Each structure stands twice: as C-alpha cells, then as structure tokens.
XYZ file of C-alpha atoms in Angstrom:
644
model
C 104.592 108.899 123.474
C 105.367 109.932 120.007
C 107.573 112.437 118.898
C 104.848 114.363 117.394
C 103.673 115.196 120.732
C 106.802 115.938 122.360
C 107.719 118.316 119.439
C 104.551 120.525 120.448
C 106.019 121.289 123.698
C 110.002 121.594 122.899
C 110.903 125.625 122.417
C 114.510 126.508 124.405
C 112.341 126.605 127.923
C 112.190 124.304 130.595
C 108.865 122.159 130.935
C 107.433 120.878 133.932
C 107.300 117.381 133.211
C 106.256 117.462 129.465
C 109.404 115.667 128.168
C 110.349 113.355 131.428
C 112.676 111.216 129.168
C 114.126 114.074 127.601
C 117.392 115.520 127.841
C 117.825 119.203 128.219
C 120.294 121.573 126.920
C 122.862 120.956 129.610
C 122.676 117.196 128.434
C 121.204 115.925 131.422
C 118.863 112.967 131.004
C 115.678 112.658 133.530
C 114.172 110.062 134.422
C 115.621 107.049 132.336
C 119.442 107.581 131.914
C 119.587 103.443 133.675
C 117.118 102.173 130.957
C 118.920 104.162 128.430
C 122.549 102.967 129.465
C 121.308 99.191 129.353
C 119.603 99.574 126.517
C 122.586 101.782 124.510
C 124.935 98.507 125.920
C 122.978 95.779 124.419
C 122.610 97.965 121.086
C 126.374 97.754 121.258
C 126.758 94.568 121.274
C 124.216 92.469 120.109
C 123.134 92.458 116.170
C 119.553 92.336 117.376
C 118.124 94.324 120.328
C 114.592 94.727 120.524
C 113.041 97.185 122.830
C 109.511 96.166 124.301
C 106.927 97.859 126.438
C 103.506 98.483 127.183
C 102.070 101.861 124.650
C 102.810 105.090 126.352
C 105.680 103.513 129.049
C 108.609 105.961 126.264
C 110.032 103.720 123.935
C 110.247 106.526 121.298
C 110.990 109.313 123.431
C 114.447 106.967 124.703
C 114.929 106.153 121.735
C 114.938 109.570 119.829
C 115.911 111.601 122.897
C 119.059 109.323 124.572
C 119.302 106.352 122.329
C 120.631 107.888 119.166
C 122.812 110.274 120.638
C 124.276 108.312 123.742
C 127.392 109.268 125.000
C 128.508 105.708 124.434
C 127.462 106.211 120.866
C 128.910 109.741 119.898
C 131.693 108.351 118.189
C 130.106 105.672 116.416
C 128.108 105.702 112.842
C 123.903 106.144 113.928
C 121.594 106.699 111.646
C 118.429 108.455 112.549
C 115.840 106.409 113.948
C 113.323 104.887 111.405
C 109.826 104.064 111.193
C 108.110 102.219 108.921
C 104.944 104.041 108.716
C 106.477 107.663 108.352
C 105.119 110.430 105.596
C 104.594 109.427 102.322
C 106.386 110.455 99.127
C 104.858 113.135 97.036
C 103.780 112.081 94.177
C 102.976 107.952 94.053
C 102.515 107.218 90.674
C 105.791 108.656 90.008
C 107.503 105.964 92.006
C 108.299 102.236 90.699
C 106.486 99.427 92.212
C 107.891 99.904 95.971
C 107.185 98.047 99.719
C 105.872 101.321 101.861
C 107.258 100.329 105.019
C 110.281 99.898 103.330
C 110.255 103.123 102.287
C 109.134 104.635 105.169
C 112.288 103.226 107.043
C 114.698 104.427 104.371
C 113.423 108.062 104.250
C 113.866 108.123 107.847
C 117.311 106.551 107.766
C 118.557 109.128 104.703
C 116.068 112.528 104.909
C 117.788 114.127 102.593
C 117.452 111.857 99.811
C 114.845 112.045 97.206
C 112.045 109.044 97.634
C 112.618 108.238 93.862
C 115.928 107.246 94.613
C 115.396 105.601 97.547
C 111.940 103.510 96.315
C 113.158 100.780 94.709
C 115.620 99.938 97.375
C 115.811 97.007 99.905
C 117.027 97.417 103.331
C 119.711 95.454 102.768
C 120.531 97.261 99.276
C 120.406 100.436 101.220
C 122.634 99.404 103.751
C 125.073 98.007 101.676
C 125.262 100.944 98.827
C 125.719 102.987 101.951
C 128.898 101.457 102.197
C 129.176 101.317 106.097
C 127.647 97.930 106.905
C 129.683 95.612 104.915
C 132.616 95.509 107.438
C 134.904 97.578 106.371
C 134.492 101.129 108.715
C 133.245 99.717 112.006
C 129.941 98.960 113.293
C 126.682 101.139 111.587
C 123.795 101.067 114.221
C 120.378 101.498 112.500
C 116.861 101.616 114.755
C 113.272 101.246 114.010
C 110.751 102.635 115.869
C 106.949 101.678 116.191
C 107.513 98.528 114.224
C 104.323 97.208 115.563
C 102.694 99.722 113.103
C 103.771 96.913 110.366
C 101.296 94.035 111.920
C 98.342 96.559 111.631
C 95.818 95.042 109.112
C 95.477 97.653 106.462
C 94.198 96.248 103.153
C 96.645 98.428 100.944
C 99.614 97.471 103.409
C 98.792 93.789 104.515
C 100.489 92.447 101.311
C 103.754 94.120 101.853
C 104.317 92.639 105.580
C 106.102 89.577 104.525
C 108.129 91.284 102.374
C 109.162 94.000 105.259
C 110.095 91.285 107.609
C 112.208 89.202 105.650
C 114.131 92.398 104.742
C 114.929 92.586 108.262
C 115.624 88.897 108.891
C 118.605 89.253 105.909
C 119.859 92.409 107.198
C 119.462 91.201 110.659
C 121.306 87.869 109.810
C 123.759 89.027 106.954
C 125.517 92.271 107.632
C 127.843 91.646 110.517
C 128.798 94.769 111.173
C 125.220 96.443 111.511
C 123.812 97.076 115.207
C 119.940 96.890 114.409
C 117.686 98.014 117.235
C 113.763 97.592 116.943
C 111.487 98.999 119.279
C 107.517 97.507 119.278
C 105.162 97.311 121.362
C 104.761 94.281 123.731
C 101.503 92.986 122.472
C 103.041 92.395 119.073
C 106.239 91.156 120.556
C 104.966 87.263 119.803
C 104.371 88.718 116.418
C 107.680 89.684 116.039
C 109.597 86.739 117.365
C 107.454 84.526 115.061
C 108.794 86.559 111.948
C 112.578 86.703 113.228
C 113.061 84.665 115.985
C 113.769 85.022 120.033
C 114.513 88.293 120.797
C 115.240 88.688 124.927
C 114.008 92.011 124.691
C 114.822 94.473 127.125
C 111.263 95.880 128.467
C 110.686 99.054 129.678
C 107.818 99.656 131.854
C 105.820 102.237 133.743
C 108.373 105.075 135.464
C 108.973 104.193 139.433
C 107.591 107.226 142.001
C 111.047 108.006 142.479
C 111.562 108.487 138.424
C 108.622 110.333 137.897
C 109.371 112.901 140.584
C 112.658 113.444 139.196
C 111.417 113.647 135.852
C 108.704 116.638 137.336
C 111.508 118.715 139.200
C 114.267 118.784 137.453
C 113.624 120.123 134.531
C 112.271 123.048 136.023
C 115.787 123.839 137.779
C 117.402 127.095 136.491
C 113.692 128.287 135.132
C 113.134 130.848 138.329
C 110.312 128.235 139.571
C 110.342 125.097 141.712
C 107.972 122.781 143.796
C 106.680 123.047 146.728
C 107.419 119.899 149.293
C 105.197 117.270 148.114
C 103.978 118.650 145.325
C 105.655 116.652 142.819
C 104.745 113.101 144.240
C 101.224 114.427 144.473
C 100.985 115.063 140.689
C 103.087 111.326 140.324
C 100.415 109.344 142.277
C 97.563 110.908 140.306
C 98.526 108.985 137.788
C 100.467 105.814 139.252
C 98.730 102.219 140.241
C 98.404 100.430 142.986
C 102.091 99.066 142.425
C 103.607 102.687 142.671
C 104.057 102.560 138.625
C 103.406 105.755 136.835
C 101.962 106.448 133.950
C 104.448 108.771 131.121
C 101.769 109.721 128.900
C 99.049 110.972 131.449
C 101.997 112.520 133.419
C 103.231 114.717 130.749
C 98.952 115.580 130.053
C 98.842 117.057 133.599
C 102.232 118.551 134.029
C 102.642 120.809 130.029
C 98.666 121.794 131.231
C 99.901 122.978 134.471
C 102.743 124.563 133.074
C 101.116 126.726 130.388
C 98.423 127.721 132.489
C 100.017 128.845 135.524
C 100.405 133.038 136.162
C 103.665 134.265 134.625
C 104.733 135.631 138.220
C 104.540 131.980 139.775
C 107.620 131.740 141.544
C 107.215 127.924 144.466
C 104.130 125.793 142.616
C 101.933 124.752 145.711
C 99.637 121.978 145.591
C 96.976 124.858 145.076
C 98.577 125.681 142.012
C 98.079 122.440 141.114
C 94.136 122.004 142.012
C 93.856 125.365 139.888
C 95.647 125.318 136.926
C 93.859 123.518 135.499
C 93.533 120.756 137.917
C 93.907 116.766 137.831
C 90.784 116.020 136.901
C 90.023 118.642 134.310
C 93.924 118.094 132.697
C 93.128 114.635 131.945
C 89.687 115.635 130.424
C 91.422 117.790 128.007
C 93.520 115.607 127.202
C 90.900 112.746 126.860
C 88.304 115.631 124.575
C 91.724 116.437 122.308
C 92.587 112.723 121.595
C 88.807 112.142 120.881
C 88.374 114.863 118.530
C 91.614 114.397 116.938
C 91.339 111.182 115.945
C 87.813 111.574 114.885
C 89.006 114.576 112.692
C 91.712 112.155 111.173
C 89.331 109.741 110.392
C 85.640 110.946 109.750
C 83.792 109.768 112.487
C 80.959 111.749 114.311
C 83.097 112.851 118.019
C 79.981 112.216 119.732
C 79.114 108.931 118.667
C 82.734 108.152 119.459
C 83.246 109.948 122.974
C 79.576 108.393 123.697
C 80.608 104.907 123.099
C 84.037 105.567 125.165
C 81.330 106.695 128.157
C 79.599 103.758 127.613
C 81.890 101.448 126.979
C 84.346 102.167 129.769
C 82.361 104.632 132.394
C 83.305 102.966 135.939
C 79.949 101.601 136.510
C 80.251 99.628 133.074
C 80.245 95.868 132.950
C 83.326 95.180 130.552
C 82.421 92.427 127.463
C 83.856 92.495 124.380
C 84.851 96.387 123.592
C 85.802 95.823 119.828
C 82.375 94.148 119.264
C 80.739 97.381 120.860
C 82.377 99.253 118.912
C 81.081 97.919 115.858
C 77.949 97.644 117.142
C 78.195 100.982 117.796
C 79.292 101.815 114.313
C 82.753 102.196 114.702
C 85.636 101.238 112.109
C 88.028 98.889 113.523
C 90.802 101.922 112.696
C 89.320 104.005 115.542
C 90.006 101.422 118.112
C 93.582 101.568 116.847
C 93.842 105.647 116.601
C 92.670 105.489 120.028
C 95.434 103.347 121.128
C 97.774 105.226 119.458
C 96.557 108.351 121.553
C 96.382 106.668 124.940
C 92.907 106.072 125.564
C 92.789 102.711 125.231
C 95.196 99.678 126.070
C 94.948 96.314 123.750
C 95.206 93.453 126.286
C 94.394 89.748 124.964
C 92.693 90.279 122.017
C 90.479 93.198 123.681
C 90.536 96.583 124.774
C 90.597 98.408 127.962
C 91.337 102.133 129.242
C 95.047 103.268 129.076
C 94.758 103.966 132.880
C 91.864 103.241 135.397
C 92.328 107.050 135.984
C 90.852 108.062 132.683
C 87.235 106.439 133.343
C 86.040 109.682 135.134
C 87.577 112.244 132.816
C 85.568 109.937 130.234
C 82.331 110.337 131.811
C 82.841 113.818 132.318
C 83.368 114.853 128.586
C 81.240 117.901 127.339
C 80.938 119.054 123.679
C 83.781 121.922 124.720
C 86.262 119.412 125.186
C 85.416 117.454 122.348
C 86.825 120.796 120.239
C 89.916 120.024 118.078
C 92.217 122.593 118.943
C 94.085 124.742 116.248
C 91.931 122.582 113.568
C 93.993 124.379 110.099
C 93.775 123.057 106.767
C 97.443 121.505 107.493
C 95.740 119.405 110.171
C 93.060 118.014 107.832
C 95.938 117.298 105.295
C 98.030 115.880 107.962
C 94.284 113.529 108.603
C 94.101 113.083 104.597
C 97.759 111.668 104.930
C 97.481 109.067 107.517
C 94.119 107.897 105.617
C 96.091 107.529 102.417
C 98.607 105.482 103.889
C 96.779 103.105 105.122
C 94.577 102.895 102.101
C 91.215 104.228 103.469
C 91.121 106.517 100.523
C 87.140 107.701 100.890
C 88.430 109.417 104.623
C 91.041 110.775 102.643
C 89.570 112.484 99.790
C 87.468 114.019 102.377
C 90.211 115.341 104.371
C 92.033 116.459 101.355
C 88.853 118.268 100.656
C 88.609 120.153 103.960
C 92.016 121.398 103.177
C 91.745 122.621 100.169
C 88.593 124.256 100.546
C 89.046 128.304 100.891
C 92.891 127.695 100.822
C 94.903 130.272 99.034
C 98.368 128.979 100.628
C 100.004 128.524 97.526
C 102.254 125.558 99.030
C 99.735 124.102 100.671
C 97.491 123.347 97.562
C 100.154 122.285 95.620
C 100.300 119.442 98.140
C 96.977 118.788 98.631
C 96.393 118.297 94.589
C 99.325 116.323 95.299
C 97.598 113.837 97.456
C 94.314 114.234 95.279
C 96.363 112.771 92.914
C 98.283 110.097 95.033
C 94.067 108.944 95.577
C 92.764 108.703 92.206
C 96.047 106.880 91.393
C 95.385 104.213 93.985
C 91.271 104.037 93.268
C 92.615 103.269 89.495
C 91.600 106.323 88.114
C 94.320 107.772 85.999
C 92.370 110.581 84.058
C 91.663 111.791 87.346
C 95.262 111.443 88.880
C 96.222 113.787 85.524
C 93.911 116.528 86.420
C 95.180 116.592 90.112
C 99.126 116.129 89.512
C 98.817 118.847 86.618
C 97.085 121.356 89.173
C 100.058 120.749 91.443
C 102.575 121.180 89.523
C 101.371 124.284 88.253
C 101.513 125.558 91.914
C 105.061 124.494 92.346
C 106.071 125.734 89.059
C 104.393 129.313 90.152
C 106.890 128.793 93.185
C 110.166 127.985 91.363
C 110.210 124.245 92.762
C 111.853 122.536 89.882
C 112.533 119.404 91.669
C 108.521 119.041 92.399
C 107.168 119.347 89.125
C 109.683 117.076 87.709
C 108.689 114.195 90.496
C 104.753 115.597 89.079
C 105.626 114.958 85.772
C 106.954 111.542 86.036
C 103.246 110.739 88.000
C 101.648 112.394 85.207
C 103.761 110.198 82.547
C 103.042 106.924 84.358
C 99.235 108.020 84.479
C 98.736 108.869 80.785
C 100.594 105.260 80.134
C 97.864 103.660 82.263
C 95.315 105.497 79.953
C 96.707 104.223 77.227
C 98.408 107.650 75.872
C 102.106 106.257 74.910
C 103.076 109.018 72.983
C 101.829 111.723 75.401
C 103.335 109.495 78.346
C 107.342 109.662 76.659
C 106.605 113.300 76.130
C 106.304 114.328 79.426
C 108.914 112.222 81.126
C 111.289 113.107 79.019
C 110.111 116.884 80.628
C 110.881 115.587 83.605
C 113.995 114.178 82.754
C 115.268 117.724 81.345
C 114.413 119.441 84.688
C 116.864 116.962 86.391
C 118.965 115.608 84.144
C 121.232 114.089 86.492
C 119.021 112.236 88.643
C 119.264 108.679 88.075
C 115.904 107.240 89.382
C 114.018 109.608 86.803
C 116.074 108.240 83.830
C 115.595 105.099 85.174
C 111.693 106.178 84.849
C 112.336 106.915 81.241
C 113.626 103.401 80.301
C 110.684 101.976 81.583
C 108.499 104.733 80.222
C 109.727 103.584 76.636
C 109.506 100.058 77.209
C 105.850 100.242 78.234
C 105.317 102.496 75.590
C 106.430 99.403 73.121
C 110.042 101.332 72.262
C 111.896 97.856 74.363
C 114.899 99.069 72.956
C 115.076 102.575 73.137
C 114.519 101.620 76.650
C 117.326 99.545 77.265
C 119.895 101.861 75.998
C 118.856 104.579 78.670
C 119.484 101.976 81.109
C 122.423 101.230 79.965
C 123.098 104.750 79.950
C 122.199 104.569 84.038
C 124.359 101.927 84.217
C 127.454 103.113 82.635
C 126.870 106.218 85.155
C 126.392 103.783 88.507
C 126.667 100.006 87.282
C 125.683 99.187 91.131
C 121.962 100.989 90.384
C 119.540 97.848 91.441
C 116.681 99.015 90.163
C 118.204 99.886 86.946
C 119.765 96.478 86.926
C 116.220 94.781 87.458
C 114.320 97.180 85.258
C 116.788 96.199 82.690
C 116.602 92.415 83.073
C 113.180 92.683 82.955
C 113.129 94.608 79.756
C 115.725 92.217 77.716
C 113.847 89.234 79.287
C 110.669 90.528 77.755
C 112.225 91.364 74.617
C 113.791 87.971 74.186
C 117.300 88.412 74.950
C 117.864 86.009 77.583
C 121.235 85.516 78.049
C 122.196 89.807 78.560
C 118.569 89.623 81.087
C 120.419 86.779 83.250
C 123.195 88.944 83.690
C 121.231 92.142 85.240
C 118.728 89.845 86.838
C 121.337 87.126 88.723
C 123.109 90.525 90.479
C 119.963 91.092 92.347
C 118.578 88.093 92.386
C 117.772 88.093 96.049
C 115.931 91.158 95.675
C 113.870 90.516 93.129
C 109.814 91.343 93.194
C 107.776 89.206 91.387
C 107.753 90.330 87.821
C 111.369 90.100 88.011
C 111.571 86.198 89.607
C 109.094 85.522 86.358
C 111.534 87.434 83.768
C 113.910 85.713 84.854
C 112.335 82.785 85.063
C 111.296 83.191 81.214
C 115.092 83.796 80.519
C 115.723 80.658 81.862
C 113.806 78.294 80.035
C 114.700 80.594 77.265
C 118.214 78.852 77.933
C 117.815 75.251 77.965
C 116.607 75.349 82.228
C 113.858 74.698 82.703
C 114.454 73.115 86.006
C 115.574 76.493 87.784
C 112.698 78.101 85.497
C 110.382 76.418 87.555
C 111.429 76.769 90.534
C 111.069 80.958 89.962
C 107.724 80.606 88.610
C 106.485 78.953 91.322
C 107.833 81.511 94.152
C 106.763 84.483 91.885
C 103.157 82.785 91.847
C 103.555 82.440 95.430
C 104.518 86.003 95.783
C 102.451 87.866 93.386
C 98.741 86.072 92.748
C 97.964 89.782 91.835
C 101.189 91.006 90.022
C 99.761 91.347 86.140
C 103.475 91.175 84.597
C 104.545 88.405 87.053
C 100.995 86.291 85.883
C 102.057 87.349 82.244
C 105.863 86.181 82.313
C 104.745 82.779 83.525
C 101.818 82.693 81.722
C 104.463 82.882 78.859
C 107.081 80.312 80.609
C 104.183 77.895 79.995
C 103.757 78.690 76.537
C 107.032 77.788 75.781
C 106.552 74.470 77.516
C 103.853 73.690 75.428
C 100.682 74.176 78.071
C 98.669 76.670 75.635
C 95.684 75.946 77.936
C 97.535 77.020 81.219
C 99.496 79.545 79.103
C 95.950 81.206 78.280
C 94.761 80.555 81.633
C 97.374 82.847 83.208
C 97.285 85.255 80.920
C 93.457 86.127 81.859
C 94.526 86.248 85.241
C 96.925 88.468 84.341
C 94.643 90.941 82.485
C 92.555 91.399 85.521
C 95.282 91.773 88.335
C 95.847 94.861 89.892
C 98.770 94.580 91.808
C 100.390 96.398 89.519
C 98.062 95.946 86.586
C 99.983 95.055 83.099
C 100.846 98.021 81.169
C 99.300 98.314 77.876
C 102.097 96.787 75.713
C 101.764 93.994 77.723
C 97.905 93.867 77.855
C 98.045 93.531 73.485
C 100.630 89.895 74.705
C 98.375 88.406 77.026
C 95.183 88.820 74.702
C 97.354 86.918 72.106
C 98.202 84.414 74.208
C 94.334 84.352 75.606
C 93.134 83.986 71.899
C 96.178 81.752 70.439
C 97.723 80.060 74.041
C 101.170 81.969 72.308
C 102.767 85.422 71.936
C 103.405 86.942 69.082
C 107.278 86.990 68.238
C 109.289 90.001 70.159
C-alpha cells in the first residue's frame, strides 16, 4: 500500500478502514502497534533491519505511519523514509553524471535540498557530510522503502544497480553509529541477501481477523457512526483466506468505498449498508477498473486489451500456464505485469504471476468499459504517467504522456514542467538541439513566474546541451547566467568549472574549483571534478591529491584520471590496477575509455591506445565531450595525444 494511495484518503476525518495501519490524531495506532514495536526494537538495535512481506501486507504504511515517528524513536535523530525510485529532478542535463536511485534516496532523506547539490553524492558521503553518523551525536536511523524497485530491469537503470548496492553495503558496514532499516518485498528478499548478506528479516504478513476488525472500528470512534454487531468481521472475511489472513489492500478498497458512499445521516452501519454502498462485489470492481485504467494511462496500453487479457488470463474457469508468456502473446510490455503488481492485481510467485487475492477473479470477469474509466484523468495525471515513464527510461510512453499534458494547458506552472520533462527526453534520446528548444520554453514560464531558482537549474541544462552540440562559447555564456542568478550555490559553480574545462579553458576551470573549494574544501564532487580536470591537463601530482580524498567514491572517469596520474608518476603498478576496475565499471563511460586509452599510450601500446580511443568515441554512457572527442581522434590517427 503506497503512500500515494493513503494520501488520497487522509483529510482531518475519520475513515472507515482506509488507513488500518495508520495512526490518528489522538496517536493511537490500529491494527499493527505489535509489528511496529518489534520492528521499531530491532531498528534500535541492529545496524541492519530489513523488513519483508508479501506486496500489499503494509510495509510502507508502518513504516511511514509508526516507524518513523515511534514513541521509542521521538527522541532520537530519523530521517524521513527514502526510496530509491522517488520523483525525478527537474532539469537532467543540468545535473553531473549521477546513480538515480541514489538520488532518489537522498532527496527523500533531505527534501529541502536542491538535487544539484545532492547529485553527485554517495550515501555514505551524504551521511557523513551530514555530520550525525560518524559517532559523535548518537545513533542516526535512516530507512528505505520499496527497495525492491532497484532489482526491476529497466534498461536506463539496470547499470546503476551495482553501484546502489554497494553504497549500502559501505554504509551498512562502515558507519557505526547509523541504524539503517530497508523494507522490500519478499520475492526479492534472496536478491537482497545475495547483494549484502543474511538479513533475518522481520516479515510482516496478512492482518489476523482480530486486526482487521480493529483496524475497521476504531477509527470510526468519535465520528458520530459505528458498526453494527458483525458487521465489521463480515467486511474482514470478504477479503481474508482460508487461514483467517486478511488482505490490507482489498480491505481499505471496500471500506474508503463504503465510507464515501454512504448517506450523510448514517448514524449504526448495518450489514445492509454494506450490500448497498456500494457493495463487496462492485467495491472490488472499482477498484480492479481504476488500477486497470490507471496503469494503462501511465503506460500507453489499450485498457481493453489489458483488462481482456486479465479476464482471460485469470477468470476462475481459466487453466493457469505461464501468465508472463500470455501476456506477451497478448501484446503486453513486460512493465505492465509490473504496474499491475504494484497496484494489487497481480502477485509474482516463482517466477510467475497470479491474482493478488482469489477474491479478485470475479470482479475481473465482471469488468465493463465504465469501470475501466480513469477517474479525475487531469493533465497532472498524464505528467505524473510521463514521469514514471521517464524514469525508467521508456521515453516513447513518455513523450506521449508529456504530450497529453501539455496539450490545451494554459496552467502556467504546469507547462513550465512539462517542457521541463520534454527536455529531460530529448536529453536522454541524445538529442541536444531538441533538449534546447524544450528547457528554453520552460524557463521562460518560470521566469514569467518569478522562479529564479528554476531557470537557473534550466540554464545549466541548456549550457550542458549547447556543449553537447558543440557550441562552447554559447555553452560558458549561459552558465555563467546561471551562476549570477545563484551565486552562492556551490553545485552550479561547480557546473561552471566543468563547463570551462569541456569548453577547452582546463584552467580557467580549475581556478573556479578552487574557488568551491576554498568556500567548502569537503565538496566531493568538486574535489573529483577537479582531479579529473588537473589529471587531464597533465598535472598529476595536484590531481592525486583531490582524487586520493575520494578515492572510494570515485565513478569511472575518475578511477581512469587517476589512474593516468599515476603512471604519470612513476606507478604504473597501482595505474593498472585502476584501469582495469574503471574498464570493469564503465565499458560505456567515453572519458573513462579515453583516460585509459591514454594510460596505454604512455606505456607504449599505440595499437591498444587507438583501440580504446574508438571505443571511446562511440560510448554513450556519458559520451566524451567535444574537447575530448578532438584527443581521442589524435590518438585514433597517431596511437598519441597531442601535448596538454
């Protein structure tokens, strides 16, 4: 149960059911205050608790409701529960080279922090400039939430898993005094445990009959109504197995419909009430129509061919085979099968999929095209849709979304942002001319509404996307704009020293860093940027010394640059040994491919040395900027650079 869907419900008034986890404003806690108290114990003290559970049995609704604000916690340092697959920065191609779940986490963990700030940032880095998990002010207890969302295959995501999860085995393993909960789901569990070891998680299943009823009544007490004798265990077992276990999800889908719909003058709810308003059967086909057409909104796929696969599929006369290879069969991108989880129709179990609850198969088959309506369908929805496509890099579902948005809109605000994420898709498809038009649109609208800090994030996308045209000049230009709106703001100088230095002005670079630096000497991605820069430039000895204080937290280019400062110093043992993890790291990384394309030059292997640098000319993850593209077509011509 996400908090997306709890939020829809939450206004000051007490709800039948729709938040059974959820405290209300006397503090009281229905329904899971046990699981919660075990759970807040272990989070105590353990460095590593994972929570576990089946979708839809309330990780996130303990977690965000009790967890992070239990009693046994109120005097301790929590930050707000992260996920690392939360809303993405506006503005991409203003951002340096970044891991998204990363920064997902972090801009959960610190709102009200600007992404450019927080992008170039490990977990650990984070943690540490925070100053409160080192040791020295008690324990800091940090949570993720959803972390299965990292072992999704998405092909702009899948190369930054590895890097995500041995972020949290150092911060996991190296900062005694953080308390790190993670909360996944239990199919991924293995998954999990492979990347950081046993876990004994604490699992939280299905509520009991007794929890469920309690989580139905007594939320209501104080409202004016209450339930009938019975009542409340009739609505529990509509939705419970064989084993008394009750489904959350499909509990809260009856009870907020029942709520809402019932006469304002309804004093006892009868089981009449509940046969009426709306009724079992039809709650749960609402609730099966709106996660069908909602999902097929967010994703561009016909609701009919969807909902008539789902019939098909999982009607309770079907014979059950292999539902993913339906699905295809049928059409269907593997993301749907996913979305669908995500929404509690379906259940992954083994490898395959089945219905969230045996109780849905008759809603299923009982779908009409009226319940296949998305409700309240705005142009903030089909953003919301263009969003979630962008992040997980299915960028031809997002342009379309973005499109629906945008089209009749005279929100001011709202087509800022949408040329916002226009832009954010033409920068990942590669098209920089087209990323101009889009970013320059939007910051017009935000400079029309007085948002200085937007158009100066907007400028430094448009900089980086006239330097990927080629336009150096143009590029400086307008991040120094940028810079002028914020002067103070570290990350977009930072910006502007590597603006230069891929403009070809190296040095004019490195004194703005060092400007940075003189501000906040601890800045990390000043430091690499830096080492990078003097490492490209030659100066080997001043690179080791930015590049050796983050060492550990280098990306790829940075493991080569230093890596070419090395053998630039007589060691070419250690030189090695970084070119072959950055190779191992970034087979796509253009400046990486071109540093050790360059390491080899120096050793004398022109042919590998040239070989390199035409892999490095056609990688795209990042792509070499153009001061670097002129080196590697010297070295692919002459197997050596020109001198710096």
């Amino acid at each position: 149960m996400t908090v997306s869907v709890m939020a829809q419900y939450v206004d000051r008034q007490p709800y039948v059911g729709v938040r059974p986890f959820h405290a209300d404003e006397s503090g009281q806690y229905f329904g899971r205050s046990a699981a919660a108290d075990d759970v807040a114990d272990r989070w105590q003290q353990r460095p590593l608790t994972v929570l576990s559970g089946p979708p839809g049995c309330g990780k996130t609704s303990l977690l965000h409701a009790r967890l992070v604000t239990h009693p046994a916690l109120r005097a301790a340092d929590v930050l707000p529960a992260g996920r690392p697959a939360g809303p993405l920065p506006r503005a991409l191609a203003a951002l340096p080279e970044h891991n998204p779940y990363t920064l997902a986490v972090l801009c959960s963990w610190s709102p009200a922090t600007p992404p450019g700030r927080l992008a170039g940032l490990s977990l650990y880095e984070f943690l540490r400039r925070d100053g409160r998990a080192d040791g020295r002010s008690g324990p800091l207890f940090a949570a993720i939430d959803q972390v299965e969302k990292v072992f999704e295959r998405h092909s702009r995501l899948d190369r930054h898993r590895a890097g995500f999860l041995a972020q949290l085995r150092e911060v996991a393993g190296e900062l005694p005094s953080l308390r790190l909960l993670l909360s996944i789901r239990e199919e991924h569990l293995p998954d999990l445990e492979v990347a950081l070891g046993p876990s004994q998680p604490y699992r939280l299943g299905a509520l009991t009959l007794d929890e469920a009823v309690q989580a139905i009544e007594r939320p209501v007490l104080g409202s004016g109504r209450w339930y009938a004798d019975g009542v409340a265990e009739r609505i529990a077992s509509a939705v419970a197995t064989g084993h008394g276990a009750v489904d959350p999800v499909l509990l809260q889908a009856i009870c907020s419909r029942l709520w809402t719909s019932l006469p304002a003058d309804t004093t006892a709810i009868t089981l009449q009430d509940v046969h009426a308003y709306p009724g079992i059967g039809p709650a749960l086909r609402e609730f099966c129509g709106q996660a069908v057409a909602d999902v097929t909104m967010e994703h561009d796929v016909s609701t009919l061919r969807v909902a008539s696969w789902l019939q098909h599929a999982f009607a309770p006369s079907a014979v059950r085979g292999d539902a993913a290879g339906s699905a295809t069969r049928a059409g269907l991108p593997p993301a749907i099968l996913l979305a669908l989880q995500d929404r509690h129709i379906l259940r992954a179990d083994d490898g395959s999929y089945r219905l969230h609850h045996e109780c849905l198969a008759e809603p299923l088959t009982r779908l009409d095209v009226a319940d296949l309506r998305v409700s309240g369908t705005t142009p903030r929805r089909h953003l919301a849709a263009a969003e979630s496509a962008l992040f997980r890099g299915d960028l031809a579902t997002a342009e379309r979304s973005a499109g629906a948005a945008l089209a009749g809109q005279e929100d001011l605000r709202l087509l800022a942002e949408v040329e916002a994420r226009l832009g954010d898709i033409a920068h990942l498809r590669g098209d920089p001319q087209q990323a101009v038009t889009h970013y320059r649109a939007a910051a017009a609208s935000y400079e029309a509404m007085q948002d200085n800090s937007a158009v100066a994030n907007l400028l430094a996308a448009i900089a980086h996307s006239l330097l990927a045209q080629g336009m150096s000049v143009e590029a400086v230009d307008t991040m120094r704009s940028a810079v002028d709106r914020l002067p103070t703001d570290l990350a977009l100088q930072t910006e502007l020293g590597r603006t230069l230095w891929q403009a070809g002005q190296g040095h004019a670079g490195v004194t703005v860093l060092t400007d940075v630096l003189n501000t906040d000497s601890g800045t990390p991605e000043a430091l690499r940027t830096r080492g990078e820069m003097l490492a490209d430039l030659g100066q080997a000895e001043k690179a080791l010394h930015d590049l050796n204080q983050v060492r550990r937290h280098l990306r790829p280019e940075g493991r080569a640059a230093r890596a070419l400062a090395l053998v630039s110093t007589g060691n070419p043992r250690d030189a090695e040994e970084e070119t072959e993890a950055a190779l191992r790291a970034g087979i796509q990384n253009g400046p990486a491919l071109l540093y050790v394309a360059r390491v080899r030059a120096r050793g004398g292997n022109r042919a590998g040395a040239a070989d390199l640098a035409r892999l490095s000319l056609a990688a795209t993850a990042p792509a070499l900027p153009p001061h670097q593209r002129v080196v590697a077509t010297q070295l692919l011509g002459t197997g050596s650079p020109s001198p710096s």
